[in-house]
CSV table of C-alpha atoms in Angstrom, one decimal:
chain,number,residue,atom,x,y,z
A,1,UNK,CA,70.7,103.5,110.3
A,2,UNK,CA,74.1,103.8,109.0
A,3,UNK,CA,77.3,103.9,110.7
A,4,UNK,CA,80.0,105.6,108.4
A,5,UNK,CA,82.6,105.6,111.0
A,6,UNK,CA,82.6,101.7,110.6
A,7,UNK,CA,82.4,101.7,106.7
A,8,UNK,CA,85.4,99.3,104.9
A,9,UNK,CA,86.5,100.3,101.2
A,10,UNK,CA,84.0,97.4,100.1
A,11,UNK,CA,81.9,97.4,102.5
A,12,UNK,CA,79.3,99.3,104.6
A,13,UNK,CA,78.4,99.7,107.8
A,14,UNK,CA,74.6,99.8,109.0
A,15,UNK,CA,73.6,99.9,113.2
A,16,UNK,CA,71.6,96.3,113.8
A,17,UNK,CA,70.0,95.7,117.3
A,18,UNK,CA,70.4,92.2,119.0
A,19,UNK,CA,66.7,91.3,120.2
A,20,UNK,CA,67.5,89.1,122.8
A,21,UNK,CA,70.4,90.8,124.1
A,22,UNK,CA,69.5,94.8,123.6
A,23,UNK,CA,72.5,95.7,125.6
A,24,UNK,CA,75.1,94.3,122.9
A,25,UNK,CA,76.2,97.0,120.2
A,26,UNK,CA,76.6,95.2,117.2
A,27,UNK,CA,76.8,96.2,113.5
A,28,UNK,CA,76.4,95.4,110.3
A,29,UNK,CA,78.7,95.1,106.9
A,30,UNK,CA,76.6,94.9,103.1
A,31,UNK,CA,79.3,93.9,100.9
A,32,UNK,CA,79.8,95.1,97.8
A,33,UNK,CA,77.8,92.9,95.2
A,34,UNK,CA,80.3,90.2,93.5
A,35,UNK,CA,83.3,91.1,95.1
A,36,UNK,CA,85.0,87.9,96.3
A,37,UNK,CA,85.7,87.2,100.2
A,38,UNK,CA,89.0,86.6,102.3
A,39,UNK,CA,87.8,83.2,102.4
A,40,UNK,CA,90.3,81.6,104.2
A,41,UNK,CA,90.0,84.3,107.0
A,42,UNK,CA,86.7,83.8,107.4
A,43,UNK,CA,86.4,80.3,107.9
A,44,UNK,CA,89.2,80.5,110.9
A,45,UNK,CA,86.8,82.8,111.9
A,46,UNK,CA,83.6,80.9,111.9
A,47,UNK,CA,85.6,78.1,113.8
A,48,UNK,CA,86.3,80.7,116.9
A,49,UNK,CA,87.1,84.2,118.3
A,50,UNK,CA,90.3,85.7,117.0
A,51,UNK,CA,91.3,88.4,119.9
A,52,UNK,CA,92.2,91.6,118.8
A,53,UNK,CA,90.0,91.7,115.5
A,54,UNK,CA,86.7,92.8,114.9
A,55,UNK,CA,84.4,89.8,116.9
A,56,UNK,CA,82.0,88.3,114.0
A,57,UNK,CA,78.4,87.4,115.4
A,58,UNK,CA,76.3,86.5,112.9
A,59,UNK,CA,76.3,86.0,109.0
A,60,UNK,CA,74.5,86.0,106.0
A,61,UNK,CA,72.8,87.5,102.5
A,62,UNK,CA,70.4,90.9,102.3
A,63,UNK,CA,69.0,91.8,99.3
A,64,UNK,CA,69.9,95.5,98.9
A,65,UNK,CA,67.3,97.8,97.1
A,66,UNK,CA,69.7,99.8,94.9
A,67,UNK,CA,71.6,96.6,93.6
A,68,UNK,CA,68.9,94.3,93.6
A,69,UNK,CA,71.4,90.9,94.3
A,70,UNK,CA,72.0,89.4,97.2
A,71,UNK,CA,74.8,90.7,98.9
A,72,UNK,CA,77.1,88.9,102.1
A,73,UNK,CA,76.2,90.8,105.2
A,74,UNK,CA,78.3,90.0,108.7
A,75,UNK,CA,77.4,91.2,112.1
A,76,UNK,CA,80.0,92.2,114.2
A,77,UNK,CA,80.5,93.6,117.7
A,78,UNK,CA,81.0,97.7,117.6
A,79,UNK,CA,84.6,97.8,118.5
A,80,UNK,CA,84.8,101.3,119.6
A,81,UNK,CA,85.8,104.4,118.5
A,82,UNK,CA,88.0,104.7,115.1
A,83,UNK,CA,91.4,104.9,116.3
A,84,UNK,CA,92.3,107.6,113.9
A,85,UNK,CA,89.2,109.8,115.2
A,86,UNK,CA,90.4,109.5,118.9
A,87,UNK,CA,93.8,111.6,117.9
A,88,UNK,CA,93.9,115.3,118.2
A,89,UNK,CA,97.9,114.6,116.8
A,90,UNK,CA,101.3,112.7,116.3
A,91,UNK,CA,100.6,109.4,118.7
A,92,UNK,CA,103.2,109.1,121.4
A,93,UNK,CA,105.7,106.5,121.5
A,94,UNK,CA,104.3,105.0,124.6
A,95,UNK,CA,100.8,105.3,123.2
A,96,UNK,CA,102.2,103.3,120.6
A,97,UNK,CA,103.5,100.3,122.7
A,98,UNK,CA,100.9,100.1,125.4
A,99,UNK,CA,97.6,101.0,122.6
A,100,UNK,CA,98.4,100.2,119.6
A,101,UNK,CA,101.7,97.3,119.3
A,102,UNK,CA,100.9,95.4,122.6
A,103,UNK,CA,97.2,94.2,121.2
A,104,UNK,CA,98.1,94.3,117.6
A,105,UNK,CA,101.3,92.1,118.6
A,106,UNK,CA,99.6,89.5,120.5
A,107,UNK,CA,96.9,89.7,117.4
A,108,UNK,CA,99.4,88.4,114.9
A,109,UNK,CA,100.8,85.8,117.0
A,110,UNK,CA,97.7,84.2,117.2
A,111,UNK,CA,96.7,84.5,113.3
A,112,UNK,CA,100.6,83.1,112.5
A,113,UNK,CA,99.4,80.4,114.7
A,114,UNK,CA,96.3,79.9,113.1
A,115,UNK,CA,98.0,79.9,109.8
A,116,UNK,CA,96.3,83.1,108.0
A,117,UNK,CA,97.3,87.2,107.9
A,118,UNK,CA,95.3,89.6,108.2
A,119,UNK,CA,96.3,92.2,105.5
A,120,UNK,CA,94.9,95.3,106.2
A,121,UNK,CA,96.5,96.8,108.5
A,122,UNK,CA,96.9,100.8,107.6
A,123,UNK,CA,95.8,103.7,110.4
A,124,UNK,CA,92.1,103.7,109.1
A,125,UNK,CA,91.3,100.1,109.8
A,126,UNK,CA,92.2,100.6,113.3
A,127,UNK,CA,89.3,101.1,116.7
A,128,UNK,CA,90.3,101.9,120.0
A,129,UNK,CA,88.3,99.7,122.2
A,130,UNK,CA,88.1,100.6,125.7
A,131,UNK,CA,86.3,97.6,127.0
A,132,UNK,CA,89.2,96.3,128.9
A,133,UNK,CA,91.1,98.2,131.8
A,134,UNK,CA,93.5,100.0,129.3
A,135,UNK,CA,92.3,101.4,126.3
A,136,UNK,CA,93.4,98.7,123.0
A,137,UNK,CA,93.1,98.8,119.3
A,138,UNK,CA,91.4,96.0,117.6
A,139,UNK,CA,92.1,95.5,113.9
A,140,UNK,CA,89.0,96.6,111.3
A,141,UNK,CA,88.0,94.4,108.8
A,142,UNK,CA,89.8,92.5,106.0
A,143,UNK,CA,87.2,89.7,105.0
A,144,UNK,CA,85.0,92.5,102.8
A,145,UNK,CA,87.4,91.9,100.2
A,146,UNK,CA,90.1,88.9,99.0
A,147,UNK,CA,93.4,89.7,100.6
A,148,UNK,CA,95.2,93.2,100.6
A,149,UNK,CA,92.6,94.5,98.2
A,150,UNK,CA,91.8,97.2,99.7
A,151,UNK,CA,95.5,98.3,100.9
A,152,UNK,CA,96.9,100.8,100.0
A,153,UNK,CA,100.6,100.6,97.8
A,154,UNK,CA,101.9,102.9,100.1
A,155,UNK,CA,101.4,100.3,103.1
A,156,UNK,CA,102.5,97.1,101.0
A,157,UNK,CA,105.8,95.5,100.4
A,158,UNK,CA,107.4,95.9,97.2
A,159,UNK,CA,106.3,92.6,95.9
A,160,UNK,CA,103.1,92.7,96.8
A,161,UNK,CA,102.7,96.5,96.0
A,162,UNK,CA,103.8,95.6,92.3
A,163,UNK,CA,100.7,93.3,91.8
A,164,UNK,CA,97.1,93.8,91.3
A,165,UNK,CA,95.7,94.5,94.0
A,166,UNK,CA,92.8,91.4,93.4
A,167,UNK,CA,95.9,89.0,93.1
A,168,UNK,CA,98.4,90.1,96.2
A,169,UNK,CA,97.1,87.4,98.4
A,170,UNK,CA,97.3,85.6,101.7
A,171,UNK,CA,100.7,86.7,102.0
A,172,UNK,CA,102.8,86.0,105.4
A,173,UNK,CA,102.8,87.6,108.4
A,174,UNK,CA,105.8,89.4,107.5
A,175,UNK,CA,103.6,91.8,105.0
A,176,UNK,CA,101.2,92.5,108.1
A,177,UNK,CA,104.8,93.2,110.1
A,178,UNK,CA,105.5,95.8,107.0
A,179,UNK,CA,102.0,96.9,107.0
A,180,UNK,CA,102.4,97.7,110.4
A,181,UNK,CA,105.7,99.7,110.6
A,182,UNK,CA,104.5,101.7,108.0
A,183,UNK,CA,101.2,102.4,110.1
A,184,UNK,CA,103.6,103.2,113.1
A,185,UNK,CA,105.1,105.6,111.3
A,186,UNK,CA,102.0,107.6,110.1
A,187,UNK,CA,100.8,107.7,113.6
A,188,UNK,CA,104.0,108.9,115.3
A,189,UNK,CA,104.5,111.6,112.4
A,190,UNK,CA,100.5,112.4,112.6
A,191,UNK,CA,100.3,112.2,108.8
A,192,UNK,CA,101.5,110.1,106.2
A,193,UNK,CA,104.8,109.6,105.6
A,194,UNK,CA,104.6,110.2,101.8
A,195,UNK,CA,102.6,113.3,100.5
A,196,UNK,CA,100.8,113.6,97.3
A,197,UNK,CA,102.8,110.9,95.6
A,198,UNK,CA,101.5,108.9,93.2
A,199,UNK,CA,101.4,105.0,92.7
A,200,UNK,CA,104.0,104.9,90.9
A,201,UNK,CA,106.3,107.5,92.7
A,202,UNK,CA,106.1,105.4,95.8
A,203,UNK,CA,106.8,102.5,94.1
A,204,UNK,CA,109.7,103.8,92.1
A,205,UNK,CA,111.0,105.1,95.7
A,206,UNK,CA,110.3,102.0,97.4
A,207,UNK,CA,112.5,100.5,95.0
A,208,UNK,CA,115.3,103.1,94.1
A,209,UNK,CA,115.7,104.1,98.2
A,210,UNK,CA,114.5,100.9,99.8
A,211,UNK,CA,111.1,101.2,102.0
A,212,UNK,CA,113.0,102.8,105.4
A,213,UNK,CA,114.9,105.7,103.3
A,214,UNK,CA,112.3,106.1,101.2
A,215,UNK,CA,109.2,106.5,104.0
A,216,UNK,CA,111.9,108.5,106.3
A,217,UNK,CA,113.6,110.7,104.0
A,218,UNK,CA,111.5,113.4,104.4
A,219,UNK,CA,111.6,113.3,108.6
A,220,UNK,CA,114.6,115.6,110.1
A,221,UNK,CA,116.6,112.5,112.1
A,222,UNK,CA,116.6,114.2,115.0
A,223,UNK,CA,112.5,114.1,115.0
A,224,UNK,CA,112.5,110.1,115.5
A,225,UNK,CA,113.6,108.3,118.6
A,226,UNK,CA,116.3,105.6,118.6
A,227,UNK,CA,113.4,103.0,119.9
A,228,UNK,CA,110.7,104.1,116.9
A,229,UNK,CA,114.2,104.0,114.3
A,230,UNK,CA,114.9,100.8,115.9
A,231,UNK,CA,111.5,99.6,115.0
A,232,UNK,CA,111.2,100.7,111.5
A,233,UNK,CA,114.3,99.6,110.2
A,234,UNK,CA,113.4,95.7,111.7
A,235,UNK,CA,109.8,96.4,110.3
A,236,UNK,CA,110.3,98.3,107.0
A,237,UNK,CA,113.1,95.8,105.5
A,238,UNK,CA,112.9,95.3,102.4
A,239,UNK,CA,114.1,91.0,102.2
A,240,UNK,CA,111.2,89.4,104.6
A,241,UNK,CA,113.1,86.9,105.3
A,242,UNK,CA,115.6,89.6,107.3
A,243,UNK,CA,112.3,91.5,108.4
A,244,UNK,CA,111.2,91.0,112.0
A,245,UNK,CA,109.1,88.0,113.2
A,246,UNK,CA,106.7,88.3,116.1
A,247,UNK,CA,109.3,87.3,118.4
A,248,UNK,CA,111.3,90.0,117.8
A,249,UNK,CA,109.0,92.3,118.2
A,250,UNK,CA,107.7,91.2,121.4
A,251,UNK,CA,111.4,91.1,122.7
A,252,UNK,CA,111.2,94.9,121.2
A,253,UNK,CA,108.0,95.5,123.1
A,254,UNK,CA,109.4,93.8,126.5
A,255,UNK,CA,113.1,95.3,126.3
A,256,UNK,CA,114.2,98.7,125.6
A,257,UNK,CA,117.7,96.7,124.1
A,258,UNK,CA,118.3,96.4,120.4
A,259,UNK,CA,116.7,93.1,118.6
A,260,UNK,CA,119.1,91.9,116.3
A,261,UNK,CA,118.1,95.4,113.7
A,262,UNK,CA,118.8,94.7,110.4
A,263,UNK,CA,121.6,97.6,109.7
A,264,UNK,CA,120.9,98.9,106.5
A,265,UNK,CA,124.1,100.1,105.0
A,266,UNK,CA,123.7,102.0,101.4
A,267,UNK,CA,125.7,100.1,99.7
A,268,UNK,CA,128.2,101.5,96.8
A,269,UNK,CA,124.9,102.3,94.1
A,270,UNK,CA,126.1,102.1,90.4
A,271,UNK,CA,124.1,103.9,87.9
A,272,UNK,CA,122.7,102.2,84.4
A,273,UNK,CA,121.2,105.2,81.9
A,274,UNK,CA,118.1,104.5,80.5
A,275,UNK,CA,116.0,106.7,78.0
A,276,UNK,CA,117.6,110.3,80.6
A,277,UNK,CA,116.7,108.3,83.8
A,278,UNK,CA,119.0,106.8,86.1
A,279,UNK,CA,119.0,103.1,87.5
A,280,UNK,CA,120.8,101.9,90.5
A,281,UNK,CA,118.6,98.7,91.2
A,282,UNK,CA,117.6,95.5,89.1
A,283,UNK,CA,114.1,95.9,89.7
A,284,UNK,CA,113.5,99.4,89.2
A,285,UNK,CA,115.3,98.9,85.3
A,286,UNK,CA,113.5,95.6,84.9
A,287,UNK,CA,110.4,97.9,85.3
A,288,UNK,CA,111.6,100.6,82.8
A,289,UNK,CA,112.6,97.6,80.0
A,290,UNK,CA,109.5,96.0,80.4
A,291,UNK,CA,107.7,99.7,79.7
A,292,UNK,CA,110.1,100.4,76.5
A,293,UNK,CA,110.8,96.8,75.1
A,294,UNK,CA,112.6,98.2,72.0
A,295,UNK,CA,114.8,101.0,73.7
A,296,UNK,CA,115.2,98.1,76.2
A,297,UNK,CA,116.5,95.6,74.1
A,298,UNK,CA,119.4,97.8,72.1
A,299,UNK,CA,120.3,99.2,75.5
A,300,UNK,CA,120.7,95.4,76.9
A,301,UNK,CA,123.4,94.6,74.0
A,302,UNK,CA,125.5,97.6,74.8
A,303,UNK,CA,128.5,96.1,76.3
A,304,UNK,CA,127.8,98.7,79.4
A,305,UNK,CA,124.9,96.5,80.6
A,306,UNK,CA,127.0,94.1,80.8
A,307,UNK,CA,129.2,96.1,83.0
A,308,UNK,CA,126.7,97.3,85.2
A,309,UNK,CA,125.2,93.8,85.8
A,310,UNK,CA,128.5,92.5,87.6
A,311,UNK,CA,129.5,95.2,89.2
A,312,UNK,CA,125.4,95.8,90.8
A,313,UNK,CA,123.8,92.6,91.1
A,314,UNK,CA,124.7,90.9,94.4
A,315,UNK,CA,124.3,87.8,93.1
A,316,UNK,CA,126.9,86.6,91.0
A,317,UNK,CA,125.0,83.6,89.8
A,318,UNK,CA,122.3,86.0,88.3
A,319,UNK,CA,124.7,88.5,87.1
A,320,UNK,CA,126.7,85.7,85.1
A,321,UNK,CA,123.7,84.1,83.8
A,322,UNK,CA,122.8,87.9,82.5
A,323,UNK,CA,125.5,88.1,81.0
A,324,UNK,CA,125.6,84.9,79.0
A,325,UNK,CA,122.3,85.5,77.6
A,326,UNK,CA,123.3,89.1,76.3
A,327,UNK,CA,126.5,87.4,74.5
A,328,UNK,CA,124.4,84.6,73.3
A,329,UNK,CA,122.0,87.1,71.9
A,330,UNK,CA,124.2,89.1,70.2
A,331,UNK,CA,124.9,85.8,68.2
A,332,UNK,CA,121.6,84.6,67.9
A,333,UNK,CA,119.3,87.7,68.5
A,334,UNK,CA,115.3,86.9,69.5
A,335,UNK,CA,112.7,89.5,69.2
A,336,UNK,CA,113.0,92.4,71.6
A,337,UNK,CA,110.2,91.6,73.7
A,338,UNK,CA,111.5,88.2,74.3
A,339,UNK,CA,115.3,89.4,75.5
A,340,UNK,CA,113.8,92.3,77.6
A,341,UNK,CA,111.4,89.8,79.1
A,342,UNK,CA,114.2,87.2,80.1
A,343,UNK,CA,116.4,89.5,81.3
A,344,UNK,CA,113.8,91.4,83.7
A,345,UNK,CA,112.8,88.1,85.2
A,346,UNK,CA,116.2,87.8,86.3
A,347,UNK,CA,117.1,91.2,87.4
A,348,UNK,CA,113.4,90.7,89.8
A,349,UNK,CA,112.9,87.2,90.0
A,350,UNK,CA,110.4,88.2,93.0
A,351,UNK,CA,108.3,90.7,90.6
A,352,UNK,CA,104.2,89.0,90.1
């Protein structure tokens, strides 16, 4: 029989009885036909039991009617209740550290030590299993699909959220870390953070704002605690190199003191005019050039660019080398595409 509460994006989720061992709830995911694996995940795995993700049994193929291929089924222990369908509201902010972070915590600091992410964290891919003394959440599945597939932009760092969603890969544990403050977020708000916005809006706000302005903007600040901002801010930074580790955020878990949380200052924002928008950031105008290579390329040798580049890029290197290749193509000009192409790479040298 089906299960729909366990359904994945790519993947669902059918009830399947254990004959030797009736009293074990287990289910069943049918892939989607052709749609490539977290491989790496899986094989770690095969090798053993990852606590706090679903608990894989068995594998295999199963030939579905309607599709007529063989498609990869895995059996898996029910994990409970979704996690989402246990709320009647906003999640409390001890909820949150005792149900959700404690588990999903020690979680990550096993699959960091394993060497592989899990990548799909979001509030829907989360079951409360109450199998232990205190209720838990185990993390839903994420091998249905290659890495981050099925994530939605909204819950994905900027570089990741700017590729296809079939190439973001493996990633590090710092995009689960994002993932996660993101999901926090939801949870203690009771709805998403961002309403009706499309891909592109988030993105464009992700990048314009910066991921912790952007996803809190719309919250009065009085409605979030100092301990939740705390979080968010170490979670939601933008750099992952500055972004928590797991460290930190079991010292945040075990210690009601701050853990080193990245302040982020707005810094002085200078504004580049492109076809009536505005432009405060490198990536968000490497975007627009790339969209209007030819408006792009006449606005890059206006002495103004120039201008902007020194006075907005933090990196002087960068802004210099802009800068010479403006001059030197206002000597020797190259097609449009070709200027608007190098000069995007280095206003977001981390873009895909």
């Amino acid at each position: 029989a089906p299960l729909p509460a366990y359904d994945s994006p790519t993947a669902k989720a059918y009830a399947v009885k254990d004959k030797s061992n009736s009293g074990l709830s287990l289910f069943a995911h049918v892939c989607v036909e052709g749609m490539p694996l977290y491989w790496k995940f899986l094989e770690r795995q095969r090798q053993q039991n990852i606590a706090g993700v679903l608990q894989l049994v068995e594998e295999g193929v199963v030939t579905v009617p309607s599709v007529g291929n063989a498609c990869p089924v895995f059996i898996y222990v029910q994990p409970g209740v979704p996690f989402c369908a246990s709320l009647t509201g906003p999640v409390t902010v001890k909820a949150i550290e005792t149900v959700l972070l404690a588990p999903v915590v020690e979680a990550l600091r096993e699959l960091e030590d394993l060497e592989i992410t899990h990548r799909g964290i979001r509030p829907d891919n989360l079951f409360l299993s109450e199998s232990k003394e205190t209720p838990s959440v185990l993390l839903g599945d994420c091998v249905s699909s290659p890495a981050a597939y099925n994530q939605p932009v909204l819950f994905e760092p900027i570089e990741s959220a700017l590729a296809n969603p079939a190439g973001r890969g493996q990633g590090t544990i710092a995009d689960d870390v994002y993932a996660l403050g993101v999901t926090v977020l939801a949870l203690f708000l009771g709805k998403l953070p961002v309403k009706d916005a499309d891909l592109e809006a988030i993105l464009a706000g992700k990048i314009e704002k910066g991921s912790y302005d952007f996803l809190t903007g719309g919250v009065p600040a009085t409605q979030i605690p100092l301990r939740i901002k705390e979080f968010l801010k170490g979670t939601l930074h933008d750099t992952a190199e500055k972004r928590w580790g797991i460290t930190q955020l079991e010292g945040w878990l075990n210690s009601y003191q701050a853990q080193n949380v990245p302040n982020v200052p707005s810094p002085e924002r200078h504004v580049f005019s492109f076809r009536k928008e505005q432009y405060t950031t490198g990536r968000s105008l490497a975007r627009a050039l790339l969209k209007h290579p030819k408006e792009g390329a006449k606005a890059l040798r206006e002495p103004r660019f120039e201008s902007w580049a020194v006075r907005s890029i933090a990196d002087q290197r960068i802004a210099r080398t802009i800068a010479e290749e403006v001059a030197k193509n206002r000597i020797s000009p190259v097609p449009a595409e070709q200027l608007v192409t190098r000069i995007a790479i280095l206003l977001d040298p981390d873009a895909p």
